[in-house]
mmCIF file of C-alpha atoms in Angstrom:
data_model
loop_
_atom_site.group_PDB
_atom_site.id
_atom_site.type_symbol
_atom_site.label_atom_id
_atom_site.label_comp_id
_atom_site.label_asym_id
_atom_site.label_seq_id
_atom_site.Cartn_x
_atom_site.Cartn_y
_atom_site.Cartn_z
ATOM 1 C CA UNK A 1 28.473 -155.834 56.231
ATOM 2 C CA UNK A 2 25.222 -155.793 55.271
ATOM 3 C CA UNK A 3 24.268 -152.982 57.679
ATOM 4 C CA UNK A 4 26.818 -150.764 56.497
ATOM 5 C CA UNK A 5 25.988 -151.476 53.190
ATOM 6 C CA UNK A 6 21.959 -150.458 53.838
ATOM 7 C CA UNK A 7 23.007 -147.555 55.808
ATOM 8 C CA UNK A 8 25.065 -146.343 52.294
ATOM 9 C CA UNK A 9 22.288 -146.735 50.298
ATOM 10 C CA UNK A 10 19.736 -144.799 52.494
ATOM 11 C CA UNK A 11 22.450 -141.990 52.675
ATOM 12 C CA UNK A 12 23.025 -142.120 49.139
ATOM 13 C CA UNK A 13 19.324 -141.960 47.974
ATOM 14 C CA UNK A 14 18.664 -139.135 50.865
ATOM 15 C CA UNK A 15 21.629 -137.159 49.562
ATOM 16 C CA UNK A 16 19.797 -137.404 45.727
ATOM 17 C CA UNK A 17 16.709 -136.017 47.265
ATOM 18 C CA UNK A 18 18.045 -133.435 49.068
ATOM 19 C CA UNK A 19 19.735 -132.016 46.020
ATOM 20 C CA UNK A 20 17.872 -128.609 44.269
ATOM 21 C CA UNK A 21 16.631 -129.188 40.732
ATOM 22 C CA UNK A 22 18.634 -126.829 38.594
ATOM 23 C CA UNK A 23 16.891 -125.830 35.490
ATOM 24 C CA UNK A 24 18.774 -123.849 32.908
ATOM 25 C CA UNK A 25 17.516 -122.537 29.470
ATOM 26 C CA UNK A 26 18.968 -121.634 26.683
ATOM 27 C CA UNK A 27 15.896 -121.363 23.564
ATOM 28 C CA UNK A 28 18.700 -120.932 21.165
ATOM 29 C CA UNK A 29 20.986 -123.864 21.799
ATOM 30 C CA UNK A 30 17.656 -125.605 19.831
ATOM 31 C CA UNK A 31 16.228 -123.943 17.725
ATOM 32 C CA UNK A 32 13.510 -124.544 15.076
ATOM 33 C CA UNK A 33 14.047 -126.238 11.647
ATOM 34 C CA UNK A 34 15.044 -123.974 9.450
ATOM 35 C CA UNK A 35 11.558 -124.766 6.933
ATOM 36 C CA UNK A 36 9.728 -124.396 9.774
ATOM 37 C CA UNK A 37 11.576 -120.705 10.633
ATOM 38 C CA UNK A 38 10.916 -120.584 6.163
ATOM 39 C CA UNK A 39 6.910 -121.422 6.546
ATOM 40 C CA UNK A 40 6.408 -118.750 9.845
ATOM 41 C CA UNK A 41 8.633 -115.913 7.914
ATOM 42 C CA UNK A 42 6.347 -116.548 5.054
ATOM 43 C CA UNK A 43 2.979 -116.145 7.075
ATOM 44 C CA UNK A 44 4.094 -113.071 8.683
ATOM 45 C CA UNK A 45 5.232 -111.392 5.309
ATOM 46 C CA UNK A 46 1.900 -112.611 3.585
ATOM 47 C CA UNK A 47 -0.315 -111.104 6.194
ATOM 48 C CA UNK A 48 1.953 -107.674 7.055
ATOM 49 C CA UNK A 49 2.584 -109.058 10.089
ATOM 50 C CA UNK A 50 5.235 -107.028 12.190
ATOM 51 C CA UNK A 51 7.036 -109.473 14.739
ATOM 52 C CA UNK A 52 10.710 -110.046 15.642
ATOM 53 C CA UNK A 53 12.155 -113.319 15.229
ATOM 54 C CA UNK A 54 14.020 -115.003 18.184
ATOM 55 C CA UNK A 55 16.932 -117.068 17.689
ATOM 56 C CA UNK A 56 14.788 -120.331 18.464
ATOM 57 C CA UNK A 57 12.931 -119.401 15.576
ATOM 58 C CA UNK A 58 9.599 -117.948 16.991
ATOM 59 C CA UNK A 59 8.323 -114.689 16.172
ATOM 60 C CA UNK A 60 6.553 -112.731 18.600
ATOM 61 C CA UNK A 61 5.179 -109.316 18.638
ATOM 62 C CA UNK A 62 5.179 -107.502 22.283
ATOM 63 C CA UNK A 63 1.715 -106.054 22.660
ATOM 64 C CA UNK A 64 2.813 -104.585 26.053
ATOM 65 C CA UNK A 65 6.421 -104.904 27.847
ATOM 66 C CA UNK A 66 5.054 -104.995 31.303
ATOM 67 C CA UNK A 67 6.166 -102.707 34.088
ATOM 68 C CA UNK A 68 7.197 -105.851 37.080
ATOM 69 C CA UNK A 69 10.498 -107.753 37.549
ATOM 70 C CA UNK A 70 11.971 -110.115 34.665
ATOM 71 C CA UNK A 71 11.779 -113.877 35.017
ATOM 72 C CA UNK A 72 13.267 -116.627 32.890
ATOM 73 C CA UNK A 73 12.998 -119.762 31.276
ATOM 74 C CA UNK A 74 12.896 -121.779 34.135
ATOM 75 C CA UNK A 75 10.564 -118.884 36.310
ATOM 76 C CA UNK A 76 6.823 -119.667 37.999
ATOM 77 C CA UNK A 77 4.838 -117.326 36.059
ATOM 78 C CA UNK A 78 0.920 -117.103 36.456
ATOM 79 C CA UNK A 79 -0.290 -116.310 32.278
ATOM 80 C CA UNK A 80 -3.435 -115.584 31.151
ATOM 81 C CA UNK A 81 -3.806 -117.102 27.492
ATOM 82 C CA UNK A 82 -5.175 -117.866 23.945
ATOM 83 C CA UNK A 83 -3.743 -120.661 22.335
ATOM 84 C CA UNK A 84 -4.565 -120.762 18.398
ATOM 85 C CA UNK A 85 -3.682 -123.062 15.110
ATOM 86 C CA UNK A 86 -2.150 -120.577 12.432
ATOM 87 C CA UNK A 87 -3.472 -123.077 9.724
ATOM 88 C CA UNK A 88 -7.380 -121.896 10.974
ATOM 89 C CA UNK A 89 -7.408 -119.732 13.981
ATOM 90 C CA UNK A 90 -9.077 -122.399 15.942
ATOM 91 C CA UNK A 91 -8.702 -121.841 19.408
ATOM 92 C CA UNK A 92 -7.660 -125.039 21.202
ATOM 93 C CA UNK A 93 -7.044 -123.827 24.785
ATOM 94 C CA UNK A 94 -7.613 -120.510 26.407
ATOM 95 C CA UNK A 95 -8.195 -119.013 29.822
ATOM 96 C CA UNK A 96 -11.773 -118.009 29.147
ATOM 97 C CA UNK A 97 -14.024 -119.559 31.328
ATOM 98 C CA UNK A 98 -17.073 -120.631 28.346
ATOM 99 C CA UNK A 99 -19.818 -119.849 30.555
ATOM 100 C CA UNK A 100 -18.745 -116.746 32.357
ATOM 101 C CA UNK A 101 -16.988 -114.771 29.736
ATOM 102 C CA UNK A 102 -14.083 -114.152 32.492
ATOM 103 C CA UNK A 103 -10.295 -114.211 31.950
ATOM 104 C CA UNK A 104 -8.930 -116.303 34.689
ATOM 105 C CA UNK A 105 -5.149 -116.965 35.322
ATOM 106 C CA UNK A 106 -2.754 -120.052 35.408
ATOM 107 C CA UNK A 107 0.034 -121.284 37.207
ATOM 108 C CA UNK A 108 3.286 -122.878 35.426
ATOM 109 C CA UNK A 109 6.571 -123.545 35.630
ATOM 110 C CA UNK A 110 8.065 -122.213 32.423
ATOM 111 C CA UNK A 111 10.545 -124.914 32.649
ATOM 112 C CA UNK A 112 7.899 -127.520 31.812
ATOM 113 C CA UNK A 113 6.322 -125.957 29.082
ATOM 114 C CA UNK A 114 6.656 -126.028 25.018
ATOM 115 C CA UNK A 115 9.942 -124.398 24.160
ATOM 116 C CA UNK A 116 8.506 -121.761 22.276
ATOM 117 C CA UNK A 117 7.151 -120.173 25.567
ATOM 118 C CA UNK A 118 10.191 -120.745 27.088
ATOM 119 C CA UNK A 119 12.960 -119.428 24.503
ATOM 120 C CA UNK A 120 10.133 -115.812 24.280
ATOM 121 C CA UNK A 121 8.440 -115.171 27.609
ATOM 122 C CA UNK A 122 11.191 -114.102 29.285
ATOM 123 C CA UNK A 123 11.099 -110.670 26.434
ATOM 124 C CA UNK A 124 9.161 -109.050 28.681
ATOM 125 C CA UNK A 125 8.088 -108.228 32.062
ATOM 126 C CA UNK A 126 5.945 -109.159 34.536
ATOM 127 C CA UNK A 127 2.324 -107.697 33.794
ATOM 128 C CA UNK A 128 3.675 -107.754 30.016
ATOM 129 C CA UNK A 129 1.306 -108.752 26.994
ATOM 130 C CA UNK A 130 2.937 -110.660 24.142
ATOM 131 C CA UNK A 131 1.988 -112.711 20.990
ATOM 132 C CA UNK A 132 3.263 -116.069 19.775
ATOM 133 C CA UNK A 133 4.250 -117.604 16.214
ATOM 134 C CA UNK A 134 5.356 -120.661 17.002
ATOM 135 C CA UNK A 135 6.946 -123.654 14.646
ATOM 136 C CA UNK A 136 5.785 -127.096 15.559
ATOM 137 C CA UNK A 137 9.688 -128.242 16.885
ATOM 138 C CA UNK A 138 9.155 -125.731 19.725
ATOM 139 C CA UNK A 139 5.647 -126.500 20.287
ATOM 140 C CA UNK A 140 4.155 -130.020 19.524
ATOM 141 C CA UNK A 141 6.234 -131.426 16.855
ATOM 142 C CA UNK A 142 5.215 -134.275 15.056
ATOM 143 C CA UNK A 143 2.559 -135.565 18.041
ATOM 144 C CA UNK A 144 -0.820 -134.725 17.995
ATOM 145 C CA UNK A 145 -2.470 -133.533 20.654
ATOM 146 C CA UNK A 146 -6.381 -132.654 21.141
ATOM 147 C CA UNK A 147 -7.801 -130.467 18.581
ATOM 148 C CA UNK A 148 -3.683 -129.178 17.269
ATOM 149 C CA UNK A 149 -2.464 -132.201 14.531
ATOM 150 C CA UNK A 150 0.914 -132.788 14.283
ATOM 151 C CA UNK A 151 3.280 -130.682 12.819
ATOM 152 C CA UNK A 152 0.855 -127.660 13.439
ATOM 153 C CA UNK A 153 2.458 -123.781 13.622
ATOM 154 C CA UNK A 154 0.793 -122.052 16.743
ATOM 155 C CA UNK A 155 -0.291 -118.746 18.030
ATOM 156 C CA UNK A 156 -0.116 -117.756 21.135
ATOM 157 C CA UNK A 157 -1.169 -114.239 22.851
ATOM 158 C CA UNK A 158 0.395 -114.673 26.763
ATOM 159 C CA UNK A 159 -0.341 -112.151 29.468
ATOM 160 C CA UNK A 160 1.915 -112.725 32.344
ATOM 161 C CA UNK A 161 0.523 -111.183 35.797
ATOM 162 C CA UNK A 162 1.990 -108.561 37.581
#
């Protein structure tokens, strides 16, 4: 009895495994609080900003559509990057190497990333330039991370390779 039993389990647990993850996105099933979506539409008014707003509640402007295949929230896409606090323009992260001066590329799955890449990314192509205003529910939130404080709004300018 006890054999049978192991032998169940080992099938069991080897039938989990074997199973594909299935990733599925849909940026406006959650979308940003609506002071958040209030404090962006501000900024963007303020400084004549011309971006479309995406029913997450980011704004983005697309600097360049791209001219390769379409992906979606759950696609491997390689991005070149700025990432930027509105409150200051810092630049926390970017894929500028300091010493060189050279744009280098990164790897993700956009499944894994901050929802306000996920829910706008997939607006344009592959090769496709695009710019970020993100609220801090589909970025951060209310955790801190290094140099962004909590509850920060974010830019973003993505380049997605060909």
């Amino acid at each position: 009895m006890k054999r049978i039993l192991l032998v169940a389990m080992v099938a069991v647990v080897l039938s989990a495994c074997s199973k594909k993850y299935e990733c599925s996105y849909n940026g406006c099933d959650y979308p940003a609080v609506q002071a958040e979506i209030d404090a962006l539409q501000n900024h963007i008014t303020t400084n004549g900003i011309n971006a479309e707003k995406d029913c997450s509640g980011v704004f983005y402007t697309i600097l360049e559509q791209g001219t390769g295949d379409w992906f979606d929230g759950c696609s491997d896409v390689t991005v070149s990057y700025k990432g930027m606090r509105m409150s200051d323009n810092f630049i926390f992260d970017q894929t500028i190497d300091p010493s060189t001066g050279q744009e280098f590329y990164r790897r993700f799955n956009l499944g894994g990333l901050i929802a306000g890449w996920r829910s706008t990314l997939p607006k344009i192509k592959r090769g496709g330039k695009i710019r970020l205003y993100i609220p801090p529910s589909l970025g951060y939130g209310n955790q801190a991370q290094q140099n962004i404080p909590a509850n920060s709004n974010l830019i973003f300018e993505v380049k997605v390779a060909p």
